[in-house]
Short mmCIF file of C-alpha atoms in Angstrom, two decimals:
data_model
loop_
_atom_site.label_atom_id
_atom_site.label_comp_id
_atom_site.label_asym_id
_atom_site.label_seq_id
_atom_site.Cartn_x
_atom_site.Cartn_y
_atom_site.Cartn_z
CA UNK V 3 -8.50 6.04 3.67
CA UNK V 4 -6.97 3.30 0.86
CA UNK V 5 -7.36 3.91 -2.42
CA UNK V 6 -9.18 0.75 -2.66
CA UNK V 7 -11.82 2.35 -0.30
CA UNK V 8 -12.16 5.25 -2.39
CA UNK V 9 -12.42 3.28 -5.46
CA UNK V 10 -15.31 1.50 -3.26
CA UNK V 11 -18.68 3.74 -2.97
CA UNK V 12 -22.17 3.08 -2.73
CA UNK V 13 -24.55 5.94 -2.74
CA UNK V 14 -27.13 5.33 0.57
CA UNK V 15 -29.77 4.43 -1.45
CA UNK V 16 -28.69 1.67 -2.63
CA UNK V 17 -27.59 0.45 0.56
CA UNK V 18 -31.58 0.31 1.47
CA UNK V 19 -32.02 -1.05 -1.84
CA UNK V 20 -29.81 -4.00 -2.11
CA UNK V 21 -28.00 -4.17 1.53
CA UNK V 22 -26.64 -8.04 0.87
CA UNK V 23 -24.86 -7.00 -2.09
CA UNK V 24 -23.43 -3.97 -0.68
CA UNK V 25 -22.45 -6.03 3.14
CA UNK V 26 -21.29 -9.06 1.66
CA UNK V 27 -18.90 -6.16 -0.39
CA UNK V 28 -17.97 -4.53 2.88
CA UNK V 29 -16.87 -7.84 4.27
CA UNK V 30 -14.05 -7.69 1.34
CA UNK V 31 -12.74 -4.33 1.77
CA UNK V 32 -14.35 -1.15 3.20
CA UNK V 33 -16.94 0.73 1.07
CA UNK V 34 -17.41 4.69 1.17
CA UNK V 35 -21.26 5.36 2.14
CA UNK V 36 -22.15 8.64 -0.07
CA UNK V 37 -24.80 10.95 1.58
CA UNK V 38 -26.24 13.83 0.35
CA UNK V 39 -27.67 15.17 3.66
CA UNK V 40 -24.43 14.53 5.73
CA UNK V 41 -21.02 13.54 5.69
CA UNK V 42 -20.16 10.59 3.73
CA UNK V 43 -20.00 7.04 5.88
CA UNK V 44 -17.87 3.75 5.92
CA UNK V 45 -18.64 0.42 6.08
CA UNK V 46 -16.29 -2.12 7.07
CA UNK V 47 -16.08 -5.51 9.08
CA UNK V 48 -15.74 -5.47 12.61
CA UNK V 49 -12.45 -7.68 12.25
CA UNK V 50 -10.88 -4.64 9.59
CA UNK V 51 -11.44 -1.97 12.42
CA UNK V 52 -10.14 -4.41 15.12
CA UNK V 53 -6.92 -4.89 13.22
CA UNK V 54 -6.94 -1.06 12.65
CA UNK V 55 -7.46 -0.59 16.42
CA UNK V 56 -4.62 -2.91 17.03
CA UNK V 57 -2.12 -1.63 14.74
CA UNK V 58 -2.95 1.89 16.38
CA UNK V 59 -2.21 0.84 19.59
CA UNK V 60 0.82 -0.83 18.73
CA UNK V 61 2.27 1.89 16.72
CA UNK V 62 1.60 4.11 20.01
CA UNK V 63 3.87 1.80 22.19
CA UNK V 64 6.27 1.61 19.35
CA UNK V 65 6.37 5.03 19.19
CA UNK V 66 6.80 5.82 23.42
CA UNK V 67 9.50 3.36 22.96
CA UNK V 68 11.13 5.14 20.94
CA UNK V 69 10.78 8.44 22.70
CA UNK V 70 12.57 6.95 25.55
CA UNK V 71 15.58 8.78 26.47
CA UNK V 72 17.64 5.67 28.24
CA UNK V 73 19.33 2.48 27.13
CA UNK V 74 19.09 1.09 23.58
CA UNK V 75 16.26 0.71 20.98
CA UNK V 76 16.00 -2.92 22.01
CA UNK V 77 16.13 -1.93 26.25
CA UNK V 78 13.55 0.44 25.55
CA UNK V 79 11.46 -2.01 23.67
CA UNK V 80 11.79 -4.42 26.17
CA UNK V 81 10.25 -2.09 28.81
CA UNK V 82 7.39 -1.77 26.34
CA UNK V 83 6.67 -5.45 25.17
CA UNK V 84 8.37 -7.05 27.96
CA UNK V 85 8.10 -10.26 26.63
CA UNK V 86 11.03 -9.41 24.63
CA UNK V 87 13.33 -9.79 27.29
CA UNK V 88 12.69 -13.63 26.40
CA UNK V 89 14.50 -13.44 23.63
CA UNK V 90 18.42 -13.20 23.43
CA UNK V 91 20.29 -10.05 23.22
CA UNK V 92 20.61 -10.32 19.57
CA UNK V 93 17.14 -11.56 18.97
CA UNK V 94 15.78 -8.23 20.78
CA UNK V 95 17.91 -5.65 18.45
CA UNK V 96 16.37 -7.83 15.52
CA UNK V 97 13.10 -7.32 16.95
CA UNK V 98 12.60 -4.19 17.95
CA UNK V 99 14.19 -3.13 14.24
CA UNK V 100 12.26 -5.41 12.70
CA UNK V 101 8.90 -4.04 14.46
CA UNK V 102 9.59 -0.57 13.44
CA UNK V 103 9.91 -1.68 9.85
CA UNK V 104 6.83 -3.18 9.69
CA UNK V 105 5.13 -0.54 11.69
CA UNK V 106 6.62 1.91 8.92
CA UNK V 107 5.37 -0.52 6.42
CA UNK V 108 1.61 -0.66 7.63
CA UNK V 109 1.38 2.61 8.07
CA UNK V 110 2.24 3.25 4.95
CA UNK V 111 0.04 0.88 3.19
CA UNK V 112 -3.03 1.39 5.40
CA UNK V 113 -2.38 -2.94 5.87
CA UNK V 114 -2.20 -3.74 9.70
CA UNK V 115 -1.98 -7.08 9.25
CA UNK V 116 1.94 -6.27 8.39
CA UNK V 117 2.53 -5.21 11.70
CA UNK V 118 0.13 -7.65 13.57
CA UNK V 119 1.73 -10.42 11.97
CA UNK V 120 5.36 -9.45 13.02
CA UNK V 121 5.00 -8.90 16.84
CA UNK V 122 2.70 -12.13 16.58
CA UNK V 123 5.66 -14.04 15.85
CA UNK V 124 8.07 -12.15 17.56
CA UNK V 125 5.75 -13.14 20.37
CA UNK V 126 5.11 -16.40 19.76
CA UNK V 127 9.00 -16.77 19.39
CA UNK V 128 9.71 -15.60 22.73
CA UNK V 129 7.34 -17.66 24.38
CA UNK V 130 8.74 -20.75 22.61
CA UNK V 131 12.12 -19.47 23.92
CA UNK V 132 10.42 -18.79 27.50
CA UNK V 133 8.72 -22.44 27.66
CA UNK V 134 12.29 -23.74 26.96
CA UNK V 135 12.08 -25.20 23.50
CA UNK V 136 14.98 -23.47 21.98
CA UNK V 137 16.90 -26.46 23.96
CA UNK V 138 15.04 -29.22 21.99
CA UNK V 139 17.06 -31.02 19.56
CA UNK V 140 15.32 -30.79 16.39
CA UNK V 141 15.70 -33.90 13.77
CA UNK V 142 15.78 -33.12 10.40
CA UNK V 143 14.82 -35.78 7.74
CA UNK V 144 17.40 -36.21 4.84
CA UNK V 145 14.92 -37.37 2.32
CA UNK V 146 10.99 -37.10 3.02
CA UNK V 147 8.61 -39.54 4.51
CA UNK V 148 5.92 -40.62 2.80
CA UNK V 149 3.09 -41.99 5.16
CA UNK V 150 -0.48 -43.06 4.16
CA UNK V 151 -3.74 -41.56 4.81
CA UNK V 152 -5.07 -42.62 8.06
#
């Protein structure tokens, strides 16, 4: 649990009492439920404990890569997430260091979008690279172009 959850409670009552209030809070950040008659609850939107999910099950096949007792940290990777293996040899070593950092870093920080956000675009990079778009001769304007609303 964040500090920023802890920071965050509502005693039940007032949940009955003023529930807008208290879910439009929850949809910020999660909020500690207190209880007196059982343990205490949290609230949270369903996209926060999705990204939590997520960032779990990442870090577990981040983590079995790792464990792997053949090849390199980028081989072993690859068998994990193997749309890395779009992605040149160099690209994968940055990768698969890069997604250990930022697994490190979520963790850390209780933030999965860290770690969500990297092997998005790791991902998305590879299947740029896949779709053959790394061959496309990109123009790059000197000065910029002003154009007019349509």
């Amino acid at each position: 649990m964040t500090t920023q959850t802890a920071d965050r409670r509502v005693q039940s009552s007032e949940l009955s009492r003023n529930s807008k209030s208290v879910f439009a809070a929850a949809e910020e950040a999660p909020i500690v439920v207190t209880r007196r008659d059982g343990e205490n609850l949290v609230l949270m939107s369903e996209r926060e404990a999705t990204e939590h999910r997520k960032m779990f099950e990442l870090a577990a096949q981040i983590i079995a890569a790792t464990t792997f007792d053949t090849g390199t940290l980028a081989e072993r990777m690859s068998d994990v997430f193997p749309w890395m293996l779009a992605l040149t040899p160099e690209a994968r070593e940055e990768c698969a260091d890069s997604l250990i950092d930022s697994a490190r870093a979520s963790f850390s920080t209780n933030q999965p979008t860290m770690l969500l956000i990297e092997v998005t675009s790791w991902f998305e990079t590879a299947t740029a690279r896949a779709a053959g778009l790394h061959n496309i001769d990109v123009a790059w304007l000197d000065e910029p172009l002003s154009v007019d609303y349509p």
